[in-house]
Coordinates of C-alpha atoms in Angstrom, one line a residue:
M27 CA 30.5 2.8 12.8
M28 CA 27.1 2.7 14.5
K29 CA 27.4 6.3 15.6
F30 CA 28.4 7.3 12.1
M31 CA 25.4 5.6 10.5
S32 CA 23.1 7.1 13.1
S33 CA 24.4 10.6 12.3
I34 CA 23.9 9.8 8.5
S35 CA 20.3 8.7 9.2
L36 CA 19.6 11.8 11.2
S37 CA 21.0 14.0 8.5
I38 CA 18.9 12.3 5.8
G39 CA 15.9 12.7 8.0
I40 CA 16.5 16.4 8.4
G41 CA 17.0 16.7 4.7
L42 CA 13.7 14.9 3.9
L43 CA 11.9 17.2 6.4
A44 CA 13.3 20.2 4.6
T45 CA 12.1 18.7 1.3
S46 CA 8.7 18.3 2.8
V47 CA 8.5 22.0 3.8
M48 CA 9.6 23.2 0.3
S49 CA 7.2 20.8 -1.5
N50 CA 4.3 21.9 0.7
Y51 CA 5.0 25.6 -0.1
A52 CA 5.3 24.8 -3.8
A53 CA 2.0 22.8 -3.7
S54 CA 0.2 25.8 -2.1
L55 CA 1.3 27.9 -5.0
F56 CA 0.1 25.4 -7.6
L57 CA -3.4 25.5 -6.0
T58 CA -4.2 28.6 -8.1
L59 CA -2.1 27.6 -11.1
E60 CA -2.3 25.0 -13.9
E61 CA 0.1 22.0 -13.8
F62 CA 3.6 22.5 -15.0
I63 CA 4.9 19.8 -17.4
I64 CA 8.6 19.3 -18.3
E65 CA 9.1 17.0 -21.3
W66 CA 12.4 15.8 -22.8
E67 CA 12.0 13.8 -26.1
V68 CA 14.5 11.0 -26.0
I69 CA 13.8 9.4 -29.4
S70 CA 11.2 9.5 -32.1
L71 CA 10.1 6.3 -33.8
G72 CA 7.8 7.1 -36.7
S73 CA 4.6 8.4 -35.2
S74 CA 5.6 7.3 -31.7
T75 CA 7.8 9.3 -29.3
I76 CA 9.7 8.1 -26.3
S77 CA 10.1 11.0 -23.8
L78 CA 10.8 11.7 -20.2
V79 CA 8.0 13.7 -18.6
I80 CA 7.8 15.4 -15.1
M81 CA 4.5 16.9 -14.1
L82 CA 4.3 19.4 -11.2
D83 CA 0.9 20.2 -9.8
F84 CA -0.7 20.4 -6.4
M85 CA -1.5 16.7 -6.3
S86 CA 2.1 15.5 -7.0
L87 CA 3.7 18.1 -4.7
Y88 CA 1.4 17.5 -1.8
F89 CA 2.1 13.8 -2.0
I90 CA 5.9 14.5 -2.3
S91 CA 5.6 16.6 0.8
L92 CA 3.7 13.8 2.6
V93 CA 6.3 11.1 1.6
S94 CA 9.2 13.4 2.6
L95 CA 7.5 14.2 6.0
V96 CA 6.8 10.6 6.9
A97 CA 10.2 9.3 5.6
G98 CA 12.0 12.1 7.5
S99 CA 10.2 11.3 10.8
V100 CA 10.8 7.6 10.3
M101 CA 14.6 8.2 9.7
V102 CA 14.8 10.3 12.9
F103 CA 12.9 7.6 14.7
S104 CA 15.1 4.9 13.3
T105 CA 18.2 6.7 14.5
S106 CA 17.5 5.3 17.9
Y107 CA 15.2 2.4 17.2
M108 CA 17.5 0.7 14.7
S109 CA 20.8 1.9 16.2
G110 CA 21.7 -1.6 17.5
E111 CA 21.3 -3.3 14.2
W112 CA 24.5 -4.6 12.6
F113 CA 23.2 -3.8 9.1
F114 CA 21.9 -0.4 9.8
G115 CA 23.6 1.1 6.8
R116 CA 21.8 -1.4 4.6
F117 CA 18.5 -0.4 6.1
V118 CA 19.2 3.3 5.4
A119 CA 20.2 2.6 1.8
L120 CA 17.0 0.5 1.2
V121 CA 14.8 3.2 2.7
M122 CA 16.3 5.9 0.5
S123 CA 16.0 3.8 -2.6
F124 CA 12.3 3.2 -1.7
V125 CA 11.8 7.0 -1.3
M126 CA 13.5 7.7 -4.7
S127 CA 11.2 5.1 -6.3
M128 CA 8.2 6.7 -4.8
F129 CA 9.3 10.1 -6.1
M130 CA 9.6 8.6 -9.6
L131 CA 6.1 7.1 -9.4
I132 CA 4.6 10.4 -8.1
L133 CA 6.2 12.9 -10.5
S134 CA 5.9 11.2 -13.9
P135 CA 2.8 10.7 -15.9
N136 CA 4.8 8.5 -18.3
M137 CA 3.9 4.8 -18.1
V138 CA 7.5 3.6 -18.4
S139 CA 8.7 5.9 -15.6
I140 CA 5.7 4.8 -13.5
M141 CA 6.7 1.2 -14.2
L142 CA 10.3 1.9 -13.1
G143 CA 9.1 3.5 -9.8
W144 CA 6.4 0.8 -9.4
D145 CA 8.9 -2.0 -9.8
G146 CA 11.5 -0.2 -7.6
L147 CA 8.8 -0.1 -4.8
G148 CA 8.2 -3.8 -5.2
V149 CA 11.9 -4.8 -5.0
T150 CA 12.8 -2.5 -2.1
S151 CA 9.6 -3.6 -0.2
Y152 CA 10.6 -7.2 -0.7
L153 CA 14.2 -6.5 0.6
L154 CA 12.8 -4.6 3.6
V155 CA 10.4 -7.4 4.5
I156 CA 13.2 -10.0 4.6
F157 CA 15.5 -7.6 6.5
Y158 CA 15.2 -9.8 9.6
Q159 CA 16.4 -13.0 8.0
S160 CA 14.2 -16.0 9.0
S161 CA 11.9 -18.5 7.4
K162 CA 8.9 -16.4 8.4
S163 CA 10.3 -13.3 6.8
Y164 CA 11.2 -15.2 3.6
N165 CA 7.7 -16.6 3.4
A166 CA 6.1 -13.2 3.9
G167 CA 8.5 -11.6 1.4
M168 CA 7.6 -14.2 -1.2
I169 CA 3.9 -13.6 -0.8
T170 CA 4.5 -9.9 -1.1
A171 CA 6.7 -10.2 -4.2
L172 CA 4.5 -12.7 -6.0
T173 CA 1.3 -10.6 -5.4
N174 CA 2.9 -7.4 -6.5
R175 CA 4.3 -9.1 -9.6
L176 CA 0.8 -9.5 -10.8
G177 CA 0.4 -5.7 -10.8
D178 CA 3.7 -5.4 -12.6
V179 CA 2.6 -7.7 -15.4
G180 CA -0.6 -5.6 -15.7
L181 CA 1.5 -2.4 -16.1
L182 CA 3.7 -4.0 -18.7
I183 CA 0.7 -5.0 -20.7
S184 CA -0.7 -1.4 -20.4
I185 CA 2.6 0.0 -21.6
A186 CA 2.4 -2.0 -24.8
M187 CA -1.3 -1.0 -25.3
F188 CA -0.5 2.7 -24.6
F189 CA 2.4 2.6 -27.1
S190 CA 0.0 1.4 -29.8
Y191 CA -1.7 4.8 -29.4
G192 CA 1.6 6.7 -30.1
T193 CA 2.8 7.8 -26.6
W194 CA 3.3 6.4 -23.1
S195 CA 2.2 9.7 -21.4
F196 CA -1.4 9.4 -20.4
T197 CA -1.8 13.2 -20.0
V198 CA -2.1 13.8 -23.7
Y199 CA -5.4 11.9 -24.1
G200 CA -7.5 14.4 -22.1
E201 CA -11.2 14.2 -22.8
G202 CA -10.8 11.6 -25.5
S203 CA -10.0 9.0 -22.9
H204 CA -13.4 7.3 -23.3
K205 CA -12.1 5.9 -26.6
L206 CA -9.5 3.8 -24.8
P207 CA -10.4 0.1 -24.6
A208 CA -12.1 -1.2 -21.5
T209 CA -9.5 -4.0 -21.3
L210 CA -6.7 -1.4 -20.8
I211 CA -8.6 0.4 -18.0
T212 CA -9.5 -3.0 -16.3
I213 CA -5.8 -4.0 -16.4
I214 CA -4.8 -0.8 -14.7
I215 CA -7.4 -1.2 -12.0
M216 CA -6.2 -4.8 -11.4
A217 CA -2.6 -3.5 -11.1
A218 CA -3.8 -0.8 -8.6
C219 CA -5.7 -3.4 -6.6
T220 CA -2.7 -5.7 -6.2
K221 CA -0.5 -2.8 -4.9
S222 CA -3.2 -1.4 -2.6
A223 CA -4.1 -4.9 -1.3
Q224 CA -7.7 -4.9 -2.3
M225 CA -9.8 -8.1 -2.5
P226 CA -8.7 -10.7 -3.5
F227 CA -5.1 -9.6 -3.2
S228 CA -5.2 -8.7 0.5
A229 CA -3.2 -11.5 2.0
W230 CA 0.3 -9.9 1.5
L231 CA -0.3 -6.8 3.7
P232 CA -0.6 -8.5 7.1
A233 CA 2.2 -10.9 6.1
A234 CA 4.5 -7.9 5.4
M235 CA 4.5 -7.0 9.1
A236 CA 7.6 -9.2 9.3
A237 CA 9.5 -6.1 8.4
P238 CA 11.0 -3.8 11.0
T239 CA 8.5 -1.4 12.6
P240 CA 10.0 1.8 11.0
V241 CA 9.5 0.1 7.6
S242 CA 5.9 -0.6 8.5
A243 CA 5.4 3.0 9.5
L244 CA 6.8 4.3 6.1
V245 CA 6.1 1.5 3.6
H246 CA 3.0 -0.3 4.7
S247 CA 1.0 2.6 6.1
S248 CA 1.3 5.7 4.0
T249 CA 3.4 5.2 0.8
L250 CA 3.6 1.8 -0.9
V251 CA 0.1 0.7 -0.2
T252 CA -1.4 4.0 -1.4
A253 CA 0.5 3.9 -4.7
G254 CA -2.3 2.0 -6.4
V255 CA -4.9 4.5 -5.1
Y256 CA -2.7 7.4 -6.3
L257 CA -2.3 5.8 -9.7
L258 CA -6.1 5.5 -10.1
I259 CA -6.6 9.1 -8.8
R260 CA -4.1 10.3 -11.5
M261 CA -5.9 8.3 -14.1
N262 CA -9.3 9.4 -13.0
M263 CA -10.0 10.7 -16.5
F264 CA -10.1 7.1 -17.7
L265 CA -12.5 6.0 -15.0
V266 CA -15.3 8.6 -15.8
N267 CA -18.5 6.8 -16.8
F268 CA -16.7 3.5 -16.7
A269 CA -18.8 0.5 -15.7
M270 CA -15.9 -1.0 -13.7
L271 CA -16.4 1.8 -11.1
E272 CA -19.2 0.0 -9.5
V273 CA -17.0 -3.1 -9.1
L274 CA -14.3 -0.9 -7.6
M275 CA -16.8 0.5 -5.1
F276 CA -18.0 -3.1 -4.3
L277 CA -14.4 -4.3 -3.7
G278 CA -13.5 -1.4 -1.6
T279 CA -16.6 -1.7 0.6
F280 CA -16.1 -5.4 1.2
T281 CA -12.4 -5.0 1.8
M282 CA -13.3 -2.6 4.7
L283 CA -15.6 -5.2 6.1
M284 CA -13.2 -8.1 5.8
A285 CA -10.3 -6.1 7.3
G286 CA -12.4 -4.8 10.2
G287 CA -13.7 -8.3 11.1
A288 CA -10.2 -9.7 11.0
A289 CA -8.8 -6.9 13.2
M290 CA -11.4 -7.6 15.8
L291 CA -10.0 -11.2 16.3
E292 CA -6.3 -10.6 15.6
M293 CA -3.9 -10.7 18.6
D294 CA -0.7 -9.5 16.9
M295 CA -0.4 -5.7 17.5
K296 CA 1.3 -4.9 14.2
K297 CA -1.1 -7.0 12.2
I298 CA -4.1 -5.2 13.9
I299 CA -2.7 -1.8 12.7
A300 CA -2.0 -3.4 9.2
L301 CA -5.6 -4.6 9.0
S302 CA -6.8 -1.1 9.9
T303 CA -4.6 0.3 7.1
L304 CA -6.3 -2.3 4.8
S305 CA -9.7 -1.1 6.0
Q306 CA -8.8 2.6 5.2
L307 CA -7.5 1.6 1.8
G308 CA -10.9 0.1 1.2
V309 CA -12.4 3.5 2.1
M310 CA -10.2 5.2 -0.5
M311 CA -11.2 2.6 -3.2
M312 CA -14.9 2.9 -2.3
T313 CA -14.6 6.7 -2.6
L314 CA -12.9 6.4 -6.0
G315 CA -15.7 4.0 -7.1
A316 CA -18.3 6.6 -6.1
G317 CA -16.6 9.1 -8.4
N318 CA -14.9 11.4 -5.8
P319 CA -11.1 11.3 -6.5
I320 CA -10.4 14.5 -4.6
L321 CA -12.0 13.1 -1.5
A322 CA -10.1 9.9 -1.9
Y323 CA -6.9 11.9 -2.2
L324 CA -7.8 13.9 0.9
H325 CA -8.3 10.7 2.9
L326 CA -5.0 9.3 1.5
L327 CA -3.1 12.3 2.9
S328 CA -4.8 12.6 6.3
H329 CA -4.7 8.9 6.9
A330 CA -0.9 8.8 6.4
F331 CA -0.3 11.2 9.3
F332 CA -1.9 9.3 12.1
K333 CA -1.2 5.8 10.8
A334 CA 2.5 6.3 10.6
M335 CA 2.5 7.8 14.1
L336 CA 0.4 4.8 15.3
F337 CA 3.0 2.4 13.9
M338 CA 5.8 4.3 15.7
C339 CA 3.9 4.1 19.0
A340 CA 3.4 0.4 18.5
G341 CA 7.2 0.1 17.8
V342 CA 8.0 1.7 21.2
I343 CA 5.6 -0.6 23.0
I344 CA 6.9 -3.7 21.3
H345 CA 10.5 -2.5 22.0
N346 CA 9.6 -2.3 25.7
M347 CA 8.1 -5.8 25.6
K348 CA 11.3 -7.2 24.3
D349 CA 9.9 -7.7 20.8
Y350 CA 6.7 -9.5 22.1
Q351 CA 3.7 -8.5 19.9
D352 CA 0.8 -10.4 21.5
I353 CA -1.6 -7.8 22.9
R354 CA -3.0 -10.4 25.3
K355 CA 0.3 -10.1 27.3
M356 CA 0.3 -6.3 27.4
G357 CA -1.5 -4.0 29.8
L358 CA -1.3 -1.0 32.1
G359 CA 0.3 1.1 29.4
W360 CA -1.3 4.3 30.8
Y361 CA 0.7 3.8 34.0
S362 CA 4.0 2.9 32.6
L363 CA 4.0 4.7 29.2
P364 CA 1.7 7.8 29.6
V365 CA 3.3 9.8 26.8
I366 CA 3.3 7.0 24.3
M367 CA -0.3 6.0 25.2
S368 CA -1.5 9.6 24.8
T369 CA 0.1 9.8 21.4
M370 CA -1.4 6.5 20.5
S371 CA -4.8 7.6 21.6
V372 CA -4.7 10.6 19.4
A373 CA -3.9 8.4 16.4
N374 CA -6.7 5.9 17.3
M375 CA -9.3 8.7 17.8
S376 CA -8.3 10.3 14.5
L377 CA -8.7 6.8 12.9
C378 CA -12.2 6.6 14.4
G379 CA -13.1 10.1 13.0
L380 CA -13.5 11.9 16.3
P381 CA -14.3 15.6 15.7
F382 CA -12.2 17.6 15.1
L383 CA -9.1 15.6 14.5
S384 CA -7.4 14.9 11.2
G385 CA -9.3 11.8 10.2
F386 CA -12.7 13.4 10.9
Y387 CA -12.4 15.9 8.0
S388 CA -11.9 13.3 5.3
K389 CA -13.7 10.3 6.7
D390 CA -16.9 12.1 7.7
M391 CA -17.1 13.8 4.4
V392 CA -16.5 10.5 2.6
L393 CA -19.4 8.8 4.5
E394 CA -21.7 11.7 3.9
M395 CA -21.0 11.9 0.2
M396 CA -21.5 8.2 -0.1
M397 CA -24.9 8.4 1.7
M398 CA -25.9 11.3 -0.5
S399 CA -24.9 9.6 -3.7
G400 CA -27.7 7.0 -3.0
P401 CA -25.8 3.6 -3.1
S402 CA -27.6 0.3 -2.8
L403 CA -28.9 -0.8 0.6
M404 CA -26.2 -3.5 0.7
I405 CA -23.4 -1.1 0.1
L406 CA -24.8 1.4 2.6
S407 CA -25.2 -1.4 5.3
V408 CA -21.7 -2.8 4.8
M409 CA -20.2 0.7 4.9
I410 CA -21.9 1.5 8.2
L411 CA -21.0 -1.9 9.6
A412 CA -17.3 -1.5 8.6
T413 CA -17.3 2.0 10.3
F414 CA -18.7 0.3 13.4
L415 CA -15.9 -2.3 13.3
T416 CA -13.2 0.5 12.9
V417 CA -14.3 2.0 16.2
M418 CA -14.5 -1.3 17.9
Y419 CA -11.0 -2.6 17.0
S420 CA -9.5 0.8 17.8
C421 CA -11.1 0.7 21.3
R422 CA -10.1 -2.9 21.7
L423 CA -6.5 -2.1 21.0
S424 CA -6.4 0.9 23.3
F425 CA -8.1 -1.1 26.1
L426 CA -5.9 -4.1 25.9
V427 CA -2.6 -2.2 25.7
G428 CA -3.5 0.7 28.0
L429 CA -6.0 -0.4 30.7
S430 CA -6.1 -4.2 31.0
M431 CA -4.0 -6.0 33.6
V432 CA -0.6 -7.3 32.6
K433 CA -0.8 -11.1 31.8
S434 CA 2.8 -11.7 31.0
E435 CA 4.9 -14.2 32.9
M436 CA 7.8 -11.7 33.0
F437 CA 8.0 -8.1 34.2
Y438 CA 9.8 -5.5 32.0
Q439 CA 11.1 -2.1 32.8
M440 CA 9.0 0.2 30.6
V441 CA 10.6 3.4 29.4
E442 CA 9.1 6.0 27.1
G443 CA 12.1 5.9 24.7
D444 CA 14.8 8.4 24.1
K445 CA 14.6 11.8 22.5
M446 CA 15.0 10.6 19.0
M447 CA 12.0 8.2 19.2
L448 CA 9.8 10.8 20.8
A449 CA 10.9 13.4 18.2
G450 CA 10.0 11.1 15.3
M451 CA 6.5 10.7 16.7
F452 CA 6.0 14.3 17.8
M453 CA 6.8 15.5 14.2
L454 CA 3.6 13.8 13.1
L455 CA 1.5 14.7 16.1
P456 CA 0.4 18.2 14.9
F457 CA -0.6 16.8 11.5
S458 CA -2.6 14.1 13.1
I459 CA -4.5 16.7 15.0
A460 CA -4.8 19.6 12.5
G461 CA -3.6 18.2 9.2
G462 CA -7.0 17.3 8.0
M463 CA -8.3 20.8 8.6
Y464 CA -5.4 22.3 6.7
L465 CA -5.8 19.9 3.8
T466 CA -9.6 20.4 3.6
W467 CA -9.2 24.1 3.4
S468 CA -6.6 23.7 0.7
L469 CA -8.1 21.0 -1.5
I470 CA -11.9 21.6 -1.1
A471 CA -12.2 25.0 -2.7
S472 CA -16.0 25.5 -2.2
A473 CA -18.3 24.6 0.6
S474 CA -19.8 21.2 0.2
V475 CA -23.6 21.2 0.8
V476 CA -24.8 17.8 2.0
F477 CA -28.6 17.0 2.0
L478 CA -29.3 14.0 4.2
P479 CA -32.3 12.9 6.3
F480 CA -31.9 13.7 9.9
W481 CA -31.7 10.0 10.9
L482 CA -29.1 9.2 8.3
K483 CA -27.0 12.1 9.3
L484 CA -27.0 10.9 12.9
S485 CA -26.3 7.3 11.9
I486 CA -22.5 7.9 11.8
S487 CA -22.4 9.4 15.3
L488 CA -24.8 6.8 16.6
T489 CA -22.7 4.0 15.0
I490 CA -19.5 5.3 16.8
L491 CA -21.3 5.6 20.2
F492 CA -23.0 2.2 19.8
A493 CA -19.6 0.6 18.9
I494 CA -18.1 2.0 22.1
F495 CA -21.0 0.7 24.2
V496 CA -20.9 -2.8 22.6
M497 CA -17.2 -2.9 23.1
S498 CA -17.5 -2.2 26.8
K499 CA -20.2 -4.8 27.3
M500 CA -19.2 -7.6 24.9
F501 CA -15.4 -7.4 25.1
E502 CA -14.7 -10.9 26.4
S503 CA -16.7 -12.6 23.6
F504 CA -14.2 -11.3 21.0
S505 CA -11.1 -12.3 22.9
S506 CA -12.0 -15.7 24.4
G507 CA -14.3 -18.6 24.1
Q508 CA -14.4 -21.6 21.8
P509 CA -13.6 -21.1 18.1
T510 CA -16.7 -21.2 15.8
P511 CA -16.9 -21.4 12.0
L512 CA -17.8 -17.7 11.9
K513 CA -14.8 -16.7 14.0
L514 CA -12.5 -18.9 11.9
F515 CA -13.9 -17.4 8.7
T516 CA -13.5 -13.8 10.0
S517 CA -10.1 -14.2 11.6
T518 CA -8.5 -15.8 8.4
M519 CA -9.6 -12.8 6.3
W520 CA -12.4 -14.9 4.6
Y521 CA -9.8 -17.6 3.7
M522 CA -8.1 -15.2 1.4
P523 CA -4.5 -16.2 2.2
L524 CA -5.4 -19.9 1.7
T525 CA -7.4 -19.4 -1.5
F526 CA -5.5 -16.7 -3.4
S527 CA -1.9 -16.9 -2.0
I528 CA -0.8 -20.3 -0.7
S529 CA -2.9 -22.6 -2.9
L530 CA -2.5 -20.5 -6.0
S531 CA 1.2 -20.1 -5.6
D532 CA 1.5 -23.9 -5.0
H533 CA -0.3 -24.6 -8.3
L534 CA 1.7 -22.1 -10.2
T535 CA 5.0 -23.4 -8.7
N536 CA 4.1 -27.0 -9.6
Y537 CA 3.1 -26.0 -13.1
S538 CA 6.3 -24.1 -13.7
K539 CA 8.4 -26.9 -12.2
G540 CA 6.8 -29.4 -14.6
F541 CA 7.3 -27.1 -17.5
F542 CA 10.9 -26.7 -16.6
K543 CA 11.5 -30.4 -16.4
S544 CA 9.6 -31.3 -19.6
V545 CA 10.5 -28.4 -21.8
E546 CA 13.4 -26.2 -20.8
I547 CA 16.0 -28.9 -19.8
T548 CA 14.9 -31.5 -22.4
W549 CA 14.1 -30.9 -26.1
A550 CA 14.2 -27.1 -26.0
E551 CA 17.7 -27.1 -24.6
S552 CA 19.0 -29.7 -27.0
I553 CA 17.3 -28.1 -30.1
L554 CA 18.0 -24.4 -29.4
F555 CA 21.2 -24.1 -27.3
K556 CA 23.3 -27.2 -27.7
Q557 CA 23.2 -27.1 -31.5
A558 CA 24.1 -23.4 -31.5
L559 CA 27.0 -23.9 -29.2
S560 CA 28.4 -26.9 -31.2
L561 CA 28.0 -24.8 -34.4
F562 CA 30.0 -22.0 -32.8
Y563 CA 32.9 -24.2 -31.7
L564 CA 33.1 -26.3 -34.9
S565 CA 32.6 -23.5 -37.5
G566 CA 34.2 -20.5 -35.8
P567 CA 32.7 -17.1 -35.1
S568 CA 32.6 -15.9 -38.8
M569 CA 30.6 -18.9 -40.2
Y570 CA 28.6 -19.0 -37.0
L571 CA 27.1 -15.6 -37.6
D572 CA 26.1 -16.6 -41.1
R573 CA 24.5 -19.9 -40.3
V574 CA 23.0 -19.4 -36.8
S575 CA 20.1 -17.2 -38.0
H576 CA 19.0 -19.8 -40.6
L577 CA 19.2 -22.6 -37.9
Y578 CA 17.3 -20.6 -35.4
I579 CA 14.5 -19.8 -37.8
I580 CA 14.0 -23.5 -38.6
Q581 CA 14.1 -24.6 -35.0
V582 CA 11.7 -21.8 -33.8
V583 CA 9.2 -22.7 -36.5
K584 CA 9.4 -26.4 -35.3
I585 CA 8.8 -25.3 -31.7
L586 CA 5.8 -23.1 -32.7
L587 CA 4.3 -25.9 -34.8
F588 CA 4.8 -28.4 -31.9
T589 CA 3.3 -26.0 -29.3
A590 CA 0.4 -25.2 -31.6
G591 CA -0.3 -28.9 -32.1
G592 CA -0.2 -29.5 -28.4
V593 CA -2.6 -26.7 -27.7
F594 CA -5.0 -27.9 -30.4
L595 CA -4.9 -31.4 -28.9
L596 CA -5.7 -30.0 -25.4

């Protein structure tokens, strides 16, 4: 049975890789063409229509190609990594349902289809987080589900507001989008921030690392967490000249800083990579807030290549450490796992923006465009500091895993992994090196001329060099010593999990429990349901249908008057 599921997983991975190649070819054709829209009108209600819409353009097809590539490499990687799992078939089914939900979100500009894909992502993500059944996984899954439900509620409200304009497809508004209410745009931005883990909804992403490592490589690095960014890129017509853009840039910048500081003090290997993902999501949101959707899309694609590969490298190392994830116990990776460490170093250097790797083409251009746009001194300072922290936690991870002495009480036999694990990583290695160059040549049609002072242009390179120097001199101060209020504040992500996840969910749970005890199982049940059931059994079905509507109208009016009186007294 295990061999059969492994062959199924390998076949699915090969099919997804073929889909990636075909989608990439189609996207290259659409670079010189307009978008192609397929619409099927399901029903017409007066002036409103309900239709199924599929939009094909370079943006959707490149993202489909990316999702297929990462999912295919993860399935090939999982053929060996998850082969010993008893519920491997369940894992494959959940991953494929996640990919299908992602396709639905990407291809359709219809708000209902987006909602179906959005909700499918949330449900499958929750099921994948609790795949390893334990109390820690259940808590992490609950935080993930509750946070993402906030975004789902925002999308439901936006669906109702869009329908009042006659259609759920946002592509028909065009240049008249400035007439849409600011409340609708704000709700969509809030929904995107919950899915992409921006402040103050950042606590769920590190907690979701309770999922298997292949899930982290697919879901929490390149697809699910970028769904909110992709939605805002798609709806960029709504964000033009919108005052909320400055708030979006502010949130993205400080998310970068918060995640970078927390990654410097984190000891869990997977959480460090998750916090680096959170930092890069802040870069994308900051770029969107600065009014550069194509640059944000470019960074979204290039970041997915090396971050998924970085998660796979971490999975092999954790697998060799017998599922031990504390980087303080790791070391000498260059001597025992040279191939894995070489691949991991490429991913880390691409994350730092080393010329001329994949991350350099998007990240360097983002920083230059941000500097040229003339932001405030605070935004500029925080952006440079967050870039400094990105290099520092990348060097820290590489040093502790690859060069430091082993501090574990036990010695393990370290192996590089079998052919399937290496094949899954090596599929993404060329894209982590040259993918940014290919995407830049494809998406940036004209040469970008950047006018910056000489000292400001050098500040990015000097920041990277200074970070490496400080990392070599002050390494011990970040990993040892007595806890201080600043360290506690930074390591706990500015108390975000305590403030916006645990305490908020406790208050909401207590409120809902009180409402259930005082309303649902007391007078509401006796008035609405018990009377209706007794009427059904005493009168029979025929008289029940005649009298139940009259009874319900009277009781609902009583409830509304009672509730209104209570609200007025409060």
